[in-house]
Amino acid sequence: MKCYCYEADSKLIFCVEDVENAQLEDVIQHMAWKKSDDKFLMSYSQNAFSNQREKELISDNFSRFGQAIFESSLSGFEWEKPLEMLAEKLNENAIEWYIVGSVGDALRGVGVKPFDMDIVIHTRDYYKAKDICYLNFPDSVIAPFTENEDVCPLKYFGRLFLAGAMIDVAADEIWNLENRKQGFGRFTSPISQYEKALWKGYDIYLESLQLRYEIEIARNRKDRIKALDEYINRVQ
């Protein structure tokens, strides 16, 4: 597999080619990459980058980690180390942030192995969180932290590959704690609330267990539903 970036039409193009594994092709397309002939492409406008140095940094990181990024999203990863690295820096800088998705299940003790990590930052803290990530994890930034360019349905989006984990870092008003408590947007019931967990000395907000269960039911992920059922029966 070859992973690299090039500039064209006022954009930075991320390119993946020579993908010989059909399962990896599915993973890449699931991550919103567009197939063009025998290549997979994703592009960002030049405005997404603060300067040439940032562009070169991200291009180099993606070229180095590209194959490992997609393979981790296929096989799963050990989530504790990258989560602890992030929690340390975000919490010590008073960033309000939340875990959404399967990493929250794993943190609770549900028997699942995550394939990626989804972190949501409160919108008021997003660019502060960006600075923290660029300062502390510069060799892990694999996509610019910027306003959304159709890569993610949320307003702000960036991506890290930290300690073997692909981490999406996003923000949008509908995910802010105060709005979720009010049933803001498409979430209208109490299951939209976050729950606070204490993990390795860090206070961390997680999606409620009930909401996680409803999401997996809607997606018909039978292995995840089974793992959640086993966990619920164990802790009741």
PDB file of C-alpha atoms in Angstrom:
ATOM      1  CA  MET A   1       0.000   0.000   0.000  1.00  0.00           C
ATOM      2  CA  LYS A   2       1.240   3.488  -0.886  1.00  0.00           C
ATOM      3  CA  CYS A   3       0.046   6.540   1.042  1.00  0.00           C
ATOM      4  CA  TYR A   4       1.088  10.050   0.064  1.00  0.00           C
ATOM      5  CA  CYS A   5      -0.129  13.603  -0.517  1.00  0.00           C
ATOM      6  CA  TYR A   6       0.123  15.990  -3.455  1.00  0.00           C
ATOM      7  CA  GLU A   7      -1.193  19.446  -4.323  1.00  0.00           C
ATOM      8  CA  ALA A   8      -3.672  20.074  -7.135  1.00  0.00           C
ATOM      9  CA  ASP A   9      -6.361  22.670  -7.873  1.00  0.00           C
ATOM     10  CA  SER A  10      -5.703  24.640  -4.674  1.00  0.00           C
ATOM     11  CA  LYS A  11      -6.145  21.499  -2.590  1.00  0.00           C
ATOM     12  CA  LEU A  12      -3.987  19.005  -0.768  1.00  0.00           C
ATOM     13  CA  ILE A  13      -4.937  15.545  -1.991  1.00  0.00           C
ATOM     14  CA  PHE A  14      -4.463  12.511   0.249  1.00  0.00           C
ATOM     15  CA  CYS A  15      -3.981   9.413  -1.888  1.00  0.00           C
ATOM     16  CA  VAL A  16      -3.941   5.686  -1.143  1.00  0.00           C
ATOM     17  CA  GLU A  17      -3.101   3.175  -3.847  1.00  0.00           C
ATOM     18  CA  ASP A  18      -2.056  -0.443  -4.292  1.00  0.00           C
ATOM     19  CA  VAL A  19      -4.593  -1.687  -1.744  1.00  0.00           C
ATOM     20  CA  GLU A  20      -4.569  -5.448  -2.200  1.00  0.00           C
ATOM     21  CA  ASN A  21      -6.890  -6.387   0.665  1.00  0.00           C
ATOM     22  CA  ALA A  22     -10.636  -6.158  -0.029  1.00  0.00           C
ATOM     23  CA  GLN A  23     -11.377  -5.704   3.666  1.00  0.00           C
ATOM     24  CA  LEU A  24      -9.011  -2.749   3.813  1.00  0.00           C
ATOM     25  CA  GLU A  25     -10.751  -1.262   0.783  1.00  0.00           C
ATOM     26  CA  ASP A  26     -14.036  -1.446   2.694  1.00  0.00           C
ATOM     27  CA  VAL A  27     -12.443   0.232   5.716  1.00  0.00           C
ATOM     28  CA  ILE A  28     -11.018   3.050   3.592  1.00  0.00           C
ATOM     29  CA  GLN A  29     -14.336   3.751   1.877  1.00  0.00           C
ATOM     30  CA  HIS A  30     -16.175   3.583   5.209  1.00  0.00           C
ATOM     31  CA  MET A  31     -13.900   6.426   6.346  1.00  0.00           C
ATOM     32  CA  ALA A  32     -15.323   8.618   3.542  1.00  0.00           C
ATOM     33  CA  TRP A  33     -12.496   8.199   1.046  1.00  0.00           C
ATOM     34  CA  LYS A  34     -13.623   8.363  -2.593  1.00  0.00           C
ATOM     35  CA  LYS A  35     -12.506   5.688  -5.012  1.00  0.00           C
ATOM     36  CA  SER A  36     -11.078   6.912  -8.318  1.00  0.00           C
ATOM     37  CA  ASP A  37      -9.956   4.137 -10.645  1.00  0.00           C
ATOM     38  CA  ASP A  38      -7.512   2.099  -8.522  1.00  0.00           C
ATOM     39  CA  LYS A  39      -6.902   4.865  -5.965  1.00  0.00           C
ATOM     40  CA  PHE A  40      -8.668   6.265  -2.922  1.00  0.00           C
ATOM     41  CA  LEU A  41      -8.687  10.035  -2.494  1.00  0.00           C
ATOM     42  CA  MET A  42      -9.540  12.619   0.131  1.00  0.00           C
ATOM     43  CA  SER A  43      -8.900  16.330  -0.304  1.00  0.00           C
ATOM     44  CA  TYR A  44      -8.644  19.447   1.846  1.00  0.00           C
ATOM     45  CA  SER A  45      -8.609  23.024   0.612  1.00  0.00           C
ATOM     46  CA  GLN A  46      -5.473  25.059   1.178  1.00  0.00           C
ATOM     47  CA  ASN A  47      -7.480  27.174   3.646  1.00  0.00           C
ATOM     48  CA  ALA A  48      -7.664  24.193   6.001  1.00  0.00           C
ATOM     49  CA  PHE A  49      -3.958  24.634   6.787  1.00  0.00           C
ATOM     50  CA  SER A  50      -2.525  27.478   8.827  1.00  0.00           C
ATOM     51  CA  ASN A  51       0.746  27.517   6.902  1.00  0.00           C
ATOM     52  CA  GLN A  52       3.077  25.495   4.705  1.00  0.00           C
ATOM     53  CA  ARG A  53       4.776  23.940   7.711  1.00  0.00           C
ATOM     54  CA  GLU A  54       1.501  22.446   8.943  1.00  0.00           C
ATOM     55  CA  LYS A  55       0.773  21.070   5.491  1.00  0.00           C
ATOM     56  CA  GLU A  56       4.187  19.424   5.270  1.00  0.00           C
ATOM     57  CA  LEU A  57       3.891  18.003   8.792  1.00  0.00           C
ATOM     58  CA  ILE A  58       0.546  16.367   8.071  1.00  0.00           C
ATOM     59  CA  SER A  59       1.679  15.094   4.673  1.00  0.00           C
ATOM     60  CA  ASP A  60       4.752  13.461   6.224  1.00  0.00           C
ATOM     61  CA  ASN A  61       2.735  11.921   9.061  1.00  0.00           C
ATOM     62  CA  PHE A  62       0.137  10.488   6.691  1.00  0.00           C
ATOM     63  CA  SER A  63       2.796   9.050   4.388  1.00  0.00           C
ATOM     64  CA  ARG A  64       4.528   7.331   7.337  1.00  0.00           C
ATOM     65  CA  PHE A  65       1.440   6.000   9.099  1.00  0.00           C
ATOM     66  CA  GLY A  66      -1.050   5.505   6.276  1.00  0.00           C
ATOM     67  CA  GLN A  67      -1.078   1.735   6.111  1.00  0.00           C
ATOM     68  CA  ALA A  68      -0.979   1.334   9.900  1.00  0.00           C
ATOM     69  CA  ILE A  69      -3.930   3.745  10.207  1.00  0.00           C
ATOM     70  CA  PHE A  70      -6.185   1.611   8.049  1.00  0.00           C
ATOM     71  CA  GLU A  71      -4.966  -1.675   9.467  1.00  0.00           C
ATOM     72  CA  SER A  72      -5.734  -0.509  13.015  1.00  0.00           C
ATOM     73  CA  SER A  73      -9.249   0.362  11.899  1.00  0.00           C
ATOM     74  CA  LEU A  74      -9.627  -3.180  10.586  1.00  0.00           C
ATOM     75  CA  SER A  75      -8.118  -5.182  13.443  1.00  0.00           C
ATOM     76  CA  GLY A  76      -8.806  -2.915  16.429  1.00  0.00           C
ATOM     77  CA  PHE A  77      -6.255  -1.419  18.825  1.00  0.00           C
ATOM     78  CA  GLU A  78      -5.267  -1.179  22.460  1.00  0.00           C
ATOM     79  CA  TRP A  79      -7.109   1.936  23.585  1.00  0.00           C
ATOM     80  CA  GLU A  80      -5.832   2.671  27.107  1.00  0.00           C
ATOM     81  CA  LYS A  81      -2.454   4.249  26.291  1.00  0.00           C
ATOM     82  CA  PRO A  82      -3.682   6.751  23.672  1.00  0.00           C
ATOM     83  CA  LEU A  83      -6.694   7.642  25.800  1.00  0.00           C
ATOM     84  CA  GLU A  84      -4.519   8.287  28.835  1.00  0.00           C
ATOM     85  CA  MET A  85      -2.152  10.450  26.779  1.00  0.00           C
ATOM     86  CA  LEU A  86      -5.062  12.563  25.571  1.00  0.00           C
ATOM     87  CA  ALA A  87      -6.827  12.703  28.932  1.00  0.00           C
ATOM     88  CA  GLU A  88      -3.681  13.975  30.637  1.00  0.00           C
ATOM     89  CA  LYS A  89      -3.228  16.910  28.268  1.00  0.00           C
ATOM     90  CA  LEU A  90      -6.888  17.828  27.817  1.00  0.00           C
ATOM     91  CA  ASN A  91      -7.703  17.696  31.525  1.00  0.00           C
ATOM     92  CA  GLU A  92      -4.646  19.614  32.672  1.00  0.00           C
ATOM     93  CA  ASN A  93      -5.611  22.381  30.234  1.00  0.00           C
ATOM     94  CA  ALA A  94      -9.261  22.488  31.420  1.00  0.00           C
ATOM     95  CA  ILE A  95     -10.677  21.328  28.074  1.00  0.00           C
ATOM     96  CA  GLU A  96     -14.249  20.067  28.187  1.00  0.00           C
ATOM     97  CA  TRP A  97     -14.382  16.876  26.146  1.00  0.00           C
ATOM     98  CA  TYR A  98     -16.419  13.694  25.755  1.00  0.00           C
ATOM     99  CA  ILE A  99     -15.922  10.139  24.544  1.00  0.00           C
ATOM    100  CA  VAL A 100     -18.493   8.865  22.075  1.00  0.00           C
ATOM    101  CA  GLY A 101     -18.578   5.385  20.605  1.00  0.00           C
ATOM    102  CA  SER A 102     -17.079   2.062  21.581  1.00  0.00           C
ATOM    103  CA  VAL A 103     -14.078   3.347  23.574  1.00  0.00           C
ATOM    104  CA  GLY A 104     -16.575   4.461  26.207  1.00  0.00           C
ATOM    105  CA  ASP A 105     -17.951   0.922  26.291  1.00  0.00           C
ATOM    106  CA  ALA A 106     -14.470  -0.526  26.731  1.00  0.00           C
ATOM    107  CA  LEU A 107     -13.703   1.961  29.496  1.00  0.00           C
ATOM    108  CA  ARG A 108     -16.808   0.792  31.383  1.00  0.00           C
ATOM    109  CA  GLY A 109     -15.685  -2.827  31.090  1.00  0.00           C
ATOM    110  CA  VAL A 110     -17.795  -3.983  28.147  1.00  0.00           C
ATOM    111  CA  GLY A 111     -16.024  -6.776  26.250  1.00  0.00           C
ATOM    112  CA  VAL A 112     -15.431  -4.926  22.977  1.00  0.00           C
ATOM    113  CA  LYS A 113     -12.287  -3.985  21.054  1.00  0.00           C
ATOM    114  CA  PRO A 114     -12.627  -0.529  19.454  1.00  0.00           C
ATOM    115  CA  PHE A 115     -11.590   0.093  15.862  1.00  0.00           C
ATOM    116  CA  ASP A 116     -11.172   3.844  16.304  1.00  0.00           C
ATOM    117  CA  MET A 117     -11.569   6.487  18.973  1.00  0.00           C
ATOM    118  CA  ASP A 118     -14.100   9.315  18.739  1.00  0.00           C
ATOM    119  CA  ILE A 119     -13.464  12.380  20.884  1.00  0.00           C
ATOM    120  CA  VAL A 120     -15.809  15.365  20.946  1.00  0.00           C
ATOM    121  CA  ILE A 121     -14.578  18.725  22.222  1.00  0.00           C
ATOM    122  CA  HIS A 122     -16.858  21.481  23.498  1.00  0.00           C
ATOM    123  CA  THR A 123     -17.030  24.060  20.698  1.00  0.00           C
ATOM    124  CA  ARG A 124     -15.633  26.854  22.865  1.00  0.00           C
ATOM    125  CA  ASP A 125     -12.495  24.751  23.473  1.00  0.00           C
ATOM    126  CA  TYR A 126     -11.945  23.290  20.016  1.00  0.00           C
ATOM    127  CA  TYR A 127      -9.119  25.503  18.793  1.00  0.00           C
ATOM    128  CA  LYS A 128      -7.463  25.396  22.195  1.00  0.00           C
ATOM    129  CA  ALA A 129      -7.590  21.586  21.962  1.00  0.00           C
ATOM    130  CA  LYS A 130      -6.122  21.832  18.471  1.00  0.00           C
ATOM    131  CA  ASP A 131      -3.164  23.808  19.788  1.00  0.00           C
ATOM    132  CA  ILE A 132      -2.647  21.270  22.576  1.00  0.00           C
ATOM    133  CA  CYS A 133      -2.624  18.358  20.112  1.00  0.00           C
ATOM    134  CA  TYR A 134      -0.242  20.097  17.712  1.00  0.00           C
ATOM    135  CA  LEU A 135       2.082  21.058  20.563  1.00  0.00           C
ATOM    136  CA  ASN A 136       2.143  17.695  22.357  1.00  0.00           C
ATOM    137  CA  PHE A 137       1.518  15.214  19.522  1.00  0.00           C
ATOM    138  CA  PRO A 138       2.865  16.873  16.355  1.00  0.00           C
ATOM    139  CA  ASP A 139       3.993  13.575  14.836  1.00  0.00           C
ATOM    140  CA  SER A 140       0.489  12.155  15.253  1.00  0.00           C
ATOM    141  CA  VAL A 141      -1.589  14.764  13.378  1.00  0.00           C
ATOM    142  CA  ILE A 142      -2.800  13.135  10.147  1.00  0.00           C
ATOM    143  CA  ALA A 143      -5.541  15.563   9.077  1.00  0.00           C
ATOM    144  CA  PRO A 144      -5.952  19.295   9.692  1.00  0.00           C
ATOM    145  CA  PHE A 145      -8.081  20.485  12.597  1.00  0.00           C
ATOM    146  CA  THR A 146     -10.469  22.720  10.743  1.00  0.00           C
ATOM    147  CA  GLU A 147     -14.090  23.511   9.971  1.00  0.00           C
ATOM    148  CA  ASN A 148     -15.753  20.536   8.338  1.00  0.00           C
ATOM    149  CA  GLU A 149     -15.147  19.811   4.656  1.00  0.00           C
ATOM    150  CA  ASP A 150     -17.611  16.920   4.333  1.00  0.00           C
ATOM    151  CA  VAL A 151     -15.202  14.493   6.017  1.00  0.00           C
ATOM    152  CA  CYS A 152     -17.386  14.348   9.122  1.00  0.00           C
ATOM    153  CA  PRO A 153     -21.011  15.414   9.772  1.00  0.00           C
ATOM    154  CA  LEU A 154     -19.905  17.581  12.698  1.00  0.00           C
ATOM    155  CA  LYS A 155     -18.866  21.239  12.353  1.00  0.00           C
ATOM    156  CA  TYR A 156     -15.198  20.911  13.331  1.00  0.00           C
ATOM    157  CA  PHE A 157     -12.984  17.948  12.623  1.00  0.00           C
ATOM    158  CA  GLY A 158      -9.370  16.786  12.930  1.00  0.00           C
ATOM    159  CA  ARG A 159      -7.625  13.437  13.119  1.00  0.00           C
ATOM    160  CA  LEU A 160      -4.706  11.914  15.023  1.00  0.00           C
ATOM    161  CA  PHE A 161      -2.894   8.601  14.842  1.00  0.00           C
ATOM    162  CA  LEU A 162      -1.636   8.345  18.402  1.00  0.00           C
ATOM    163  CA  ALA A 163       0.010   5.286  19.979  1.00  0.00           C
ATOM    164  CA  GLY A 164      -1.503   3.002  17.346  1.00  0.00           C
ATOM    165  CA  ALA A 165      -5.025   4.467  17.509  1.00  0.00           C
ATOM    166  CA  MET A 166      -6.845   6.489  14.890  1.00  0.00           C
ATOM    167  CA  ILE A 167      -8.578   9.278  16.800  1.00  0.00           C
ATOM    168  CA  ASP A 168     -11.220  11.582  15.335  1.00  0.00           C
ATOM    169  CA  VAL A 169     -11.398  14.880  17.220  1.00  0.00           C
ATOM    170  CA  ALA A 170     -14.596  16.768  16.442  1.00  0.00           C
ATOM    171  CA  ALA A 171     -16.904  19.456  17.764  1.00  0.00           C
ATOM    172  CA  ASP A 172     -20.418  20.719  17.136  1.00  0.00           C
ATOM    173  CA  GLU A 173     -22.988  22.594  19.191  1.00  0.00           C
ATOM    174  CA  ILE A 174     -25.337  19.586  19.196  1.00  0.00           C
ATOM    175  CA  TRP A 175     -22.719  17.582  21.137  1.00  0.00           C
ATOM    176  CA  ASN A 176     -21.992  20.176  23.822  1.00  0.00           C
ATOM    177  CA  LEU A 177     -22.914  18.980  27.306  1.00  0.00           C
ATOM    178  CA  GLU A 178     -25.522  21.665  27.981  1.00  0.00           C
ATOM    179  CA  ASN A 179     -27.322  20.951  24.715  1.00  0.00           C
ATOM    180  CA  ARG A 180     -27.350  17.202  25.173  1.00  0.00           C
ATOM    181  CA  LYS A 181     -28.907  17.682  28.611  1.00  0.00           C
ATOM    182  CA  GLN A 182     -31.699  19.676  27.004  1.00  0.00           C
ATOM    183  CA  GLY A 183     -32.334  17.078  24.321  1.00  0.00           C
ATOM    184  CA  PHE A 184     -30.899  19.405  21.677  1.00  0.00           C
ATOM    185  CA  GLY A 185     -31.208  18.576  17.981  1.00  0.00           C
ATOM    186  CA  ARG A 186     -32.018  15.010  17.039  1.00  0.00           C
ATOM    187  CA  PHE A 187     -31.552  13.796  20.630  1.00  0.00           C
ATOM    188  CA  THR A 188     -34.816  14.412  22.468  1.00  0.00           C
ATOM    189  CA  SER A 189     -34.846  11.941  25.340  1.00  0.00           C
ATOM    190  CA  PRO A 190     -32.889  11.584  28.594  1.00  0.00           C
ATOM    191  CA  ILE A 191     -30.636   8.968  26.973  1.00  0.00           C
ATOM    192  CA  SER A 192     -28.914  11.846  25.196  1.00  0.00           C
ATOM    193  CA  GLN A 193     -27.173  12.853  28.411  1.00  0.00           C
ATOM    194  CA  TYR A 194     -23.539  12.132  29.157  1.00  0.00           C
ATOM    195  CA  GLU A 195     -22.411  10.181  32.191  1.00  0.00           C
ATOM    196  CA  LYS A 196     -19.257  11.028  34.112  1.00  0.00           C
ATOM    197  CA  ALA A 197     -16.768   8.260  34.845  1.00  0.00           C
ATOM    198  CA  LEU A 198     -13.591   8.267  36.921  1.00  0.00           C
ATOM    199  CA  TRP A 199     -10.820   6.482  35.052  1.00  0.00           C
ATOM    200  CA  LYS A 200      -7.182   6.428  36.205  1.00  0.00           C
ATOM    201  CA  GLY A 201      -7.832   9.605  38.174  1.00  0.00           C
ATOM    202  CA  TYR A 202      -9.410  11.461  35.247  1.00  0.00           C
ATOM    203  CA  ASP A 203     -13.018  12.660  35.152  1.00  0.00           C
ATOM    204  CA  ILE A 204     -14.307  11.679  31.711  1.00  0.00           C
ATOM    205  CA  TYR A 205     -17.720  12.213  30.131  1.00  0.00           C
ATOM    206  CA  LEU A 206     -19.162   9.241  28.245  1.00  0.00           C
ATOM    207  CA  GLU A 207     -22.290   8.727  26.207  1.00  0.00           C
ATOM    208  CA  SER A 208     -24.896   7.105  28.411  1.00  0.00           C
ATOM    209  CA  LEU A 209     -24.989   3.321  28.384  1.00  0.00           C
ATOM    210  CA  GLN A 210     -28.600   3.404  27.253  1.00  0.00           C
ATOM    211  CA  LEU A 211     -27.747   5.576  24.267  1.00  0.00           C
ATOM    212  CA  ARG A 212     -24.836   3.312  23.313  1.00  0.00           C
ATOM    213  CA  TYR A 213     -27.193   0.332  23.433  1.00  0.00           C
ATOM    214  CA  GLU A 214     -29.777   2.097  21.266  1.00  0.00           C
ATOM    215  CA  ILE A 215     -27.109   3.033  18.717  1.00  0.00           C
ATOM    216  CA  GLU A 216     -25.868  -0.532  18.366  1.00  0.00           C
ATOM    217  CA  ILE A 217     -29.438  -1.811  18.080  1.00  0.00           C
ATOM    218  CA  ALA A 218     -30.069   0.688  15.276  1.00  0.00           C
ATOM    219  CA  ARG A 219     -26.886  -0.425  13.500  1.00  0.00           C
ATOM    220  CA  ASN A 220     -27.702  -4.104  14.087  1.00  0.00           C
ATOM    221  CA  ARG A 221     -24.181  -4.847  15.305  1.00  0.00           C
ATOM    222  CA  LYS A 222     -24.946  -8.183  16.876  1.00  0.00           C
ATOM    223  CA  ASP A 223     -21.522  -8.716  18.446  1.00  0.00           C
ATOM    224  CA  ARG A 224     -21.665  -5.320  20.140  1.00  0.00           C
ATOM    225  CA  ILE A 225     -25.249  -5.872  21.292  1.00  0.00           C
ATOM    226  CA  LYS A 226     -24.262  -9.218  22.788  1.00  0.00           C
ATOM    227  CA  ALA A 227     -21.295  -7.659  24.603  1.00  0.00           C
ATOM    228  CA  LEU A 228     -23.488  -4.879  25.997  1.00  0.00           C
ATOM    229  CA  ASP A 229     -26.136  -7.392  27.121  1.00  0.00           C
ATOM    230  CA  GLU A 230     -23.482  -9.433  28.927  1.00  0.00           C
ATOM    231  CA  TYR A 231     -22.134  -6.328  30.630  1.00  0.00           C
ATOM    232  CA  ILE A 232     -25.586  -5.111  31.706  1.00  0.00           C
ATOM    233  CA  ASN A 233     -26.444  -8.539  33.143  1.00  0.00           C
ATOM    234  CA  ARG A 234     -23.134  -8.626  34.976  1.00  0.00           C
ATOM    235  CA  VAL A 235     -23.466  -5.239  36.685  1.00  0.00           C
ATOM    236  CA  GLN A 236     -27.178  -5.374  37.514  1.00  0.00           C
TER     237      GLN A 236
END
